[in-house]
Tab-separated table of C-alpha atoms in Angstrom:
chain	number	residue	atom	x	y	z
A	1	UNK	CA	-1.528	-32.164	2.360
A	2	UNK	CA	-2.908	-34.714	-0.195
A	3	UNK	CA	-1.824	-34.268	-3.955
A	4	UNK	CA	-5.720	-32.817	-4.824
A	5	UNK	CA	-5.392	-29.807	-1.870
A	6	UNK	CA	-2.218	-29.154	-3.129
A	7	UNK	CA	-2.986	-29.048	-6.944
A	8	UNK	CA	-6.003	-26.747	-5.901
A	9	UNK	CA	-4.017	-24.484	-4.068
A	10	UNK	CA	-1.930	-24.129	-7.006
A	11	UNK	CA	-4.453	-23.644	-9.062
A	12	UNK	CA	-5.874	-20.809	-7.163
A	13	UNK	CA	-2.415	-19.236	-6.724
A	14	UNK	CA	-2.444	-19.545	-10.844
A	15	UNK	CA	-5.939	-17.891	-10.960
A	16	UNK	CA	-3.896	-14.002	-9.396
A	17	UNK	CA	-3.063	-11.971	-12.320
A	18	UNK	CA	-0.412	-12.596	-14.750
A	19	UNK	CA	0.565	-8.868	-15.480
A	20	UNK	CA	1.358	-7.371	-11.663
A	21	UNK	CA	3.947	-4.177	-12.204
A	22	UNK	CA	5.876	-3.725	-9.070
A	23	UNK	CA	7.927	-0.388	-8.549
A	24	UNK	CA	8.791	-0.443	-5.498
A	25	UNK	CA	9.154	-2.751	-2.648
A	26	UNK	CA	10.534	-1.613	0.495
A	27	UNK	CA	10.498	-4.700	3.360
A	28	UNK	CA	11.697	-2.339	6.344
A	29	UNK	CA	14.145	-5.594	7.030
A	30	UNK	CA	16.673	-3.302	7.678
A	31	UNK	CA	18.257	-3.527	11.496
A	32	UNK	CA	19.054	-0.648	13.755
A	33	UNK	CA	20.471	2.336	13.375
A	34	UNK	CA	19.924	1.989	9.371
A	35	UNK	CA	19.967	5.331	7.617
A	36	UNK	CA	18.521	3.862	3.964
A	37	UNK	CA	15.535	1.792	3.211
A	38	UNK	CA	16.250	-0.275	0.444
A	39	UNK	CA	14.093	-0.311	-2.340
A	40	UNK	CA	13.617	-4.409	-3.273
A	41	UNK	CA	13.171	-3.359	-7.021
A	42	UNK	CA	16.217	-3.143	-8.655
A	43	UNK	CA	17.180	0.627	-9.712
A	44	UNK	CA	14.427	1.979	-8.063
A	45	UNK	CA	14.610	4.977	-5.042
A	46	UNK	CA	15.890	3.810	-2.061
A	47	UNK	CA	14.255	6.017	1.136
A	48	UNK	CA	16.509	8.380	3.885
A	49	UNK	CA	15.485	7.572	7.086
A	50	UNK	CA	14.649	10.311	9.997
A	51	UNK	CA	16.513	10.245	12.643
A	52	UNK	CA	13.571	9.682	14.919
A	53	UNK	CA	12.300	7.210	12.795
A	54	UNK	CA	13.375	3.499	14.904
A	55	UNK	CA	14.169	0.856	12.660
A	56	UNK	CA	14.947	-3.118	13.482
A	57	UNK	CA	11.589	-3.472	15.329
A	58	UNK	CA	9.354	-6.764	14.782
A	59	UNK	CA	7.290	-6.832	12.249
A	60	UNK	CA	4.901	-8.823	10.342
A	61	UNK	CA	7.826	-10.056	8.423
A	62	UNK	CA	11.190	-9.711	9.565
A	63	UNK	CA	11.657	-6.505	11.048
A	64	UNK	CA	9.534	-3.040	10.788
A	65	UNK	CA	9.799	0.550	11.180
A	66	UNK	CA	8.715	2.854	14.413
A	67	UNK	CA	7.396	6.199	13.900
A	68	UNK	CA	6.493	8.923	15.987
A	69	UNK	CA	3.442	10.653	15.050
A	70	UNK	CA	5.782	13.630	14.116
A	71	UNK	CA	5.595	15.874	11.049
A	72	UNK	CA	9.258	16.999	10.730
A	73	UNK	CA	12.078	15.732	8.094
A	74	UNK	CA	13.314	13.276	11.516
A	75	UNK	CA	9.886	11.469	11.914
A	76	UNK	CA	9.496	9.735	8.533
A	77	UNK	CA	10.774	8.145	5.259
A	78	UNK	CA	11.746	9.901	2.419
A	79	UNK	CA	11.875	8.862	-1.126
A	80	UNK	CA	11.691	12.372	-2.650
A	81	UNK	CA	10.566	12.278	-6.540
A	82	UNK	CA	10.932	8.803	-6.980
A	83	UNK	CA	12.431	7.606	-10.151
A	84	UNK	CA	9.349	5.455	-10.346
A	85	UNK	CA	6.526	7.566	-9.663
A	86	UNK	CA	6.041	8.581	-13.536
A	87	UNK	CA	5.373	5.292	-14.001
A	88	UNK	CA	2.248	5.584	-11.830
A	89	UNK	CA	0.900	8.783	-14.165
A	90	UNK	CA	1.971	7.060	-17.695
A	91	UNK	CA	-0.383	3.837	-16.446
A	92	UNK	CA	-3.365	5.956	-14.991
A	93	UNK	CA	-3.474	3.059	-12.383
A	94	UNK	CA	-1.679	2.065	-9.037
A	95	UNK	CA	-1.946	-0.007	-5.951
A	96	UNK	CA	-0.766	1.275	-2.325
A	97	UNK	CA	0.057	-1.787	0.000
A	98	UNK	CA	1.297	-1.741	3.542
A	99	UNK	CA	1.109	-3.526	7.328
A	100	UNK	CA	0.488	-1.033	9.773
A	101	UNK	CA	0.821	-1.919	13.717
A	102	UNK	CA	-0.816	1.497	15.708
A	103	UNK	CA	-2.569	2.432	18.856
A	104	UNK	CA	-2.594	6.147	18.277
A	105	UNK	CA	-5.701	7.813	19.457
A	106	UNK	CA	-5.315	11.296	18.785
A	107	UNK	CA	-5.062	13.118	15.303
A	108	UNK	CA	-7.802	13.626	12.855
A	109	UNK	CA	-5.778	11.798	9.934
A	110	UNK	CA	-2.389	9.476	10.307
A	111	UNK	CA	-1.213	9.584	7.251
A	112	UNK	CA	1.249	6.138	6.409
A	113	UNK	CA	1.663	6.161	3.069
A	114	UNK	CA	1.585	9.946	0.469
A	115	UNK	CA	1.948	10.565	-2.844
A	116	UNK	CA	1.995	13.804	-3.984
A	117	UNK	CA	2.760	17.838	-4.622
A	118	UNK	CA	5.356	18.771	-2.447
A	119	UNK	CA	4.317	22.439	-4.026
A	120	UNK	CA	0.306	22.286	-3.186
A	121	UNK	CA	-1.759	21.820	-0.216
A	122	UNK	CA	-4.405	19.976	-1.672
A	123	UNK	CA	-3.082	17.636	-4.825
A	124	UNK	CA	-1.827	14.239	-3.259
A	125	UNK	CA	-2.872	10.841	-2.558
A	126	UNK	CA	-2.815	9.106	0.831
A	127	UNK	CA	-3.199	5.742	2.543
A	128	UNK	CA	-3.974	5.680	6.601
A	129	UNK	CA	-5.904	5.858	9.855
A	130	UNK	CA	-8.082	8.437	11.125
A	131	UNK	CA	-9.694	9.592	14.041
A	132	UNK	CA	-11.697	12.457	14.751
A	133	UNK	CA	-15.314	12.349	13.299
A	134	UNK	CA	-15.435	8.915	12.880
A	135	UNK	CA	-17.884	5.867	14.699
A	136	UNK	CA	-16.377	3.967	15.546
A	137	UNK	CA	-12.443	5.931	15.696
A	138	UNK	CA	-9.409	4.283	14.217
A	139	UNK	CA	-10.506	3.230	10.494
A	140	UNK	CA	-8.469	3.048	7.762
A	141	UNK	CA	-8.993	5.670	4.761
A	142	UNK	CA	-7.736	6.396	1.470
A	143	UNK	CA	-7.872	9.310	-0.502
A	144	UNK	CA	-7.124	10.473	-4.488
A	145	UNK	CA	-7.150	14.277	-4.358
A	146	UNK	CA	-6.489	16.167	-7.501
A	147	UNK	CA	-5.414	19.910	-7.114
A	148	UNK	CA	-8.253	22.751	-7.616
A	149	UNK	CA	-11.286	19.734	-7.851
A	150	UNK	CA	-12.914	21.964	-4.909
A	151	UNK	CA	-13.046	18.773	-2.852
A	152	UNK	CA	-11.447	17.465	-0.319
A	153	UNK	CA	-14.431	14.512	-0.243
A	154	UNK	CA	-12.299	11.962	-2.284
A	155	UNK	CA	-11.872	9.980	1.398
A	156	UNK	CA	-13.692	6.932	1.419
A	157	UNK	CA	-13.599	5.122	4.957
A	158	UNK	CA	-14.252	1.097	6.347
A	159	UNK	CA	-16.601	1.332	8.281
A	160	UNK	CA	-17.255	-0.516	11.404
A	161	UNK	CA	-15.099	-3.911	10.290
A	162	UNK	CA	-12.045	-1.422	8.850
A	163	UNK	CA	-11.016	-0.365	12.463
A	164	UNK	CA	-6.964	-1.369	12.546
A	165	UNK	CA	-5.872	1.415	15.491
A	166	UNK	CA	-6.265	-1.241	18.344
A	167	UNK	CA	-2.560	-2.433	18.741
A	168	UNK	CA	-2.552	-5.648	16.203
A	169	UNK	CA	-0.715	-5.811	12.840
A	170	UNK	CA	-3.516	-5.049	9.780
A	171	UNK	CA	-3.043	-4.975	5.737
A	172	UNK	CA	-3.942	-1.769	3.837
A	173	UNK	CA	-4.679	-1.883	0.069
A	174	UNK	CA	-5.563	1.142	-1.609
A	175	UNK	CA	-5.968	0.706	-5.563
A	176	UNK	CA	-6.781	3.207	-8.234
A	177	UNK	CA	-8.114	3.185	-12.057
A	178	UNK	CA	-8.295	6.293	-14.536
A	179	UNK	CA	-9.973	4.315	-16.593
A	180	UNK	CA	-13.314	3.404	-14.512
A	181	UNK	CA	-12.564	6.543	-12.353
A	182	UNK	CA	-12.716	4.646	-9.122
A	183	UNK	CA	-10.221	4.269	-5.973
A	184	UNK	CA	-11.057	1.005	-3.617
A	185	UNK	CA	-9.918	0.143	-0.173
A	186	UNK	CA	-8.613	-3.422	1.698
A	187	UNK	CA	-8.195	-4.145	4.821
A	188	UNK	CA	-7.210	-7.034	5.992
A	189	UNK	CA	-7.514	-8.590	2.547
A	190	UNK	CA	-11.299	-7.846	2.218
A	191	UNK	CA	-12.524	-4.741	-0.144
A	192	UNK	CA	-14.425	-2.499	2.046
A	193	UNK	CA	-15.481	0.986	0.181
A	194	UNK	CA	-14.783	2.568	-2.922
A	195	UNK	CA	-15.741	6.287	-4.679
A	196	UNK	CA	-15.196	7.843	-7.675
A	197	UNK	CA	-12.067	10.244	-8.743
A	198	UNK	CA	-12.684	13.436	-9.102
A	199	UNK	CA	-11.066	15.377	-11.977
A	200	UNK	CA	-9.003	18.701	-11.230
A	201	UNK	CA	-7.774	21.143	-13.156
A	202	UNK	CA	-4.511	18.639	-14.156
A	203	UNK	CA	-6.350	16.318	-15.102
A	204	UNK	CA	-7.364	12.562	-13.383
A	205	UNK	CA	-4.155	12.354	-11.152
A	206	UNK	CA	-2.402	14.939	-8.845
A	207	UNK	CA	1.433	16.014	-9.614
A	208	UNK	CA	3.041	13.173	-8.310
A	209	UNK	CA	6.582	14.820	-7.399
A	210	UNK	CA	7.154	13.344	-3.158
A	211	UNK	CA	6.690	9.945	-1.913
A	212	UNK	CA	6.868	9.947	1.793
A	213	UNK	CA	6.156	7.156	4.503
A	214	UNK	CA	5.091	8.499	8.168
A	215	UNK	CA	3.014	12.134	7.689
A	216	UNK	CA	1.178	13.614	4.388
A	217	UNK	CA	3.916	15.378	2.436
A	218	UNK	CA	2.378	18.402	0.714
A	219	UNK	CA	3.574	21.907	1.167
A	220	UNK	CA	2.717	22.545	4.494
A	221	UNK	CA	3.494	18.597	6.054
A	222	UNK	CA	0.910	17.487	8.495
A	223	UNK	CA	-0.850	14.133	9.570
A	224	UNK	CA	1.965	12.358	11.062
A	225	UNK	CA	1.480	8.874	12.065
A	226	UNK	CA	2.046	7.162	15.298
A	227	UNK	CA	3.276	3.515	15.165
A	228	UNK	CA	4.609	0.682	13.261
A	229	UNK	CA	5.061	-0.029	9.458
A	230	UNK	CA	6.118	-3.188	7.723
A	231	UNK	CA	6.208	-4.190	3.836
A	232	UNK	CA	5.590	-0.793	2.018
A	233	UNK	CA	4.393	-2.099	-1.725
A	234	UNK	CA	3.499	-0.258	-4.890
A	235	UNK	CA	1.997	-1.241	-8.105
A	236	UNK	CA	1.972	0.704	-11.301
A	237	UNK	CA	-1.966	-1.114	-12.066
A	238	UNK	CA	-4.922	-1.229	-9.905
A	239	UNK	CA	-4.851	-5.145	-8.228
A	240	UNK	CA	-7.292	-7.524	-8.479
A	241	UNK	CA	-9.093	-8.497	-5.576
A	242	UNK	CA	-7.066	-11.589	-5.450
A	243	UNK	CA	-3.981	-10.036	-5.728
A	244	UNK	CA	-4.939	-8.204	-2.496
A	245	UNK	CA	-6.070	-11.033	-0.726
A	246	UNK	CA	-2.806	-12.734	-1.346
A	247	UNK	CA	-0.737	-9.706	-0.387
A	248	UNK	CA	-2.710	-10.355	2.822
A	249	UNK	CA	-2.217	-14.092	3.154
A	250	UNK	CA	1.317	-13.783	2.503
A	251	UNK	CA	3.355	-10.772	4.634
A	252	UNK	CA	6.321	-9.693	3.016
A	253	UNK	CA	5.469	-11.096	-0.285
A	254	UNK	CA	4.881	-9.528	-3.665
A	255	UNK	CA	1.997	-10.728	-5.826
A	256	UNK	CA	4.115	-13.366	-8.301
A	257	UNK	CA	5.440	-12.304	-11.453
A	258	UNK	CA	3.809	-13.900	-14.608
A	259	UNK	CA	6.812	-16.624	-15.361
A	260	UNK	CA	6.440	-17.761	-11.664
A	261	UNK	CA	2.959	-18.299	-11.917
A	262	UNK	CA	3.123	-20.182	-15.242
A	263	UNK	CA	5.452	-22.811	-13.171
A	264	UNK	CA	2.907	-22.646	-10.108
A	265	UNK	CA	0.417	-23.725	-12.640
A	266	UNK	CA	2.470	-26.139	-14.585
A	267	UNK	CA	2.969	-27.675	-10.982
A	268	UNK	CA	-0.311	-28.211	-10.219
A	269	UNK	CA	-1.060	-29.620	-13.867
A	270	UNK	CA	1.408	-31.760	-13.321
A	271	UNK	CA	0.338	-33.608	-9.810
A	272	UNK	CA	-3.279	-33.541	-11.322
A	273	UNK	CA	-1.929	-35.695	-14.496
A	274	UNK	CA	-0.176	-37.998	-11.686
A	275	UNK	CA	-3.185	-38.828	-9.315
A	276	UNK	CA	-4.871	-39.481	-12.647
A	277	UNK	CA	-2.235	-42.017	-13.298
């Protein structure tokens, strides 16, 4: 790589936002027969594993998690009321990130990642892949459902080009904003719907008291998902679309912190002032 490629691709690495808020990180690196997934942010929830849940499986990076398409405790990842869920409500904003691996052709929704009211039926927030109703089957979907809204339409799928049940590894972004009202999807690093939030009766956001990997958590737990899962991120701000793209070029990574991008771009000012020379 020459010294101008290289500056640019500095440059563009310095160009992802400065102010990224990760709360949790959980890389699935674990091998098998783990019990805890550790939580990469430091005093943050670590998750209990399920029993039936197989970890030490190849991932996208390093190893992943297996799940079973089950709904019981045994089939997924629990974090419980996260010690860094509130941060999610005080911000208004948040960012969902995962690799999924799945060839699972039944089940109207497979829930991956859920956020939620382990008390209510219908106040939560959920990353996956669905099914039933859908042309083609096997899209990713998102939704931000908030208690008594009287609608369970806050699911916003990718079309044709967001089908990721076929077998291969695929990113999921799901980001959300309070401010502008709006939830967007990734896949694969490329934005691919959006919708507006609909207020309920608490407001903009649901209770957010269960964070679960593998099924949708609510009262009654349903949705389980059938498959692989690598790289479980979450942001406490709604990602740019850079951010996401880079999640996607870079597996296992989290979007830089501010003082690492400052030396990225000091780098690249630095072997621009030298080919000058």
């Amino acid at each position: 790589m020459n010294l101008r490629t290289l500056a640019a691709s500095s440059l563009l690495a310095f160009s992802l936002s400065g102010h990224a808020a990760l709360i949790a990180h959980y890389t699935f690196d674990e091998s098998a027969g783990a019990t805890t997934a550790t939580n990469e942010v430091d005093g943050s929830t670590a998750g209990s594993v399920g029993t039936l849940v197989t970890t030490g499986e190849a991932g996208i990076s390093g190893n992943a998690y297996r799940f079973t398409g089950g709904t019981a405790q045994d089939n997924i990842v629990d974090m419980g009321s996260a010690s860094f869920l509130p941060a999610i409500t005080t911000s208004g904003q948040y960012t969902l990130s995962t690799w999924i691996n799945s060839s699972e052709a039944a089940g109207g929704r497979n829930v991956v990642v859920f956020i939620g009211d382990n008390t209510d039926s219908n106040s939560y927030i959920d990353l996956g892949t669905a099914i039933d109703g859908l042309t083609p089957p096997g899209q990713a979907y998102m939704r931000h459902r908030v208690d008594t809204n009287g609608t369970g339409a806050n699911s916003f799928f990718g079309g044709s080009d967001g089908v990721v049940v076929d077998g291969s590894w695929h990113h999921l972004a799901m980001t959300a904003d309070t401010t502008t009202l709006t939830i967007s999807l990734y896949v694969d690093g490329i934005f691919r719907a959006s919708g507006p939030i609909v207020p309920g009766s608490s407001g903009d956001f649901p209770v957010l008291n269960n964070f679960e990997i593998g099924r949708l958590g609510r009262s009654s737990p349903t949705d389980g998902y059938e498959g692989l899962v690598d790289d479980v991120q979450i942001y406490d701000e709604a990602l740019s679309a850079g951010d996401i793209a880079f999640l996607f070029a870079n597996p296992g990574q989290a979007v830089p912190e501010p003082s690492a991008l400052a030396l990225i771009g000091l780098g690249a000012f630095g072997l621009i002032r030298r080919q000058r020379a």
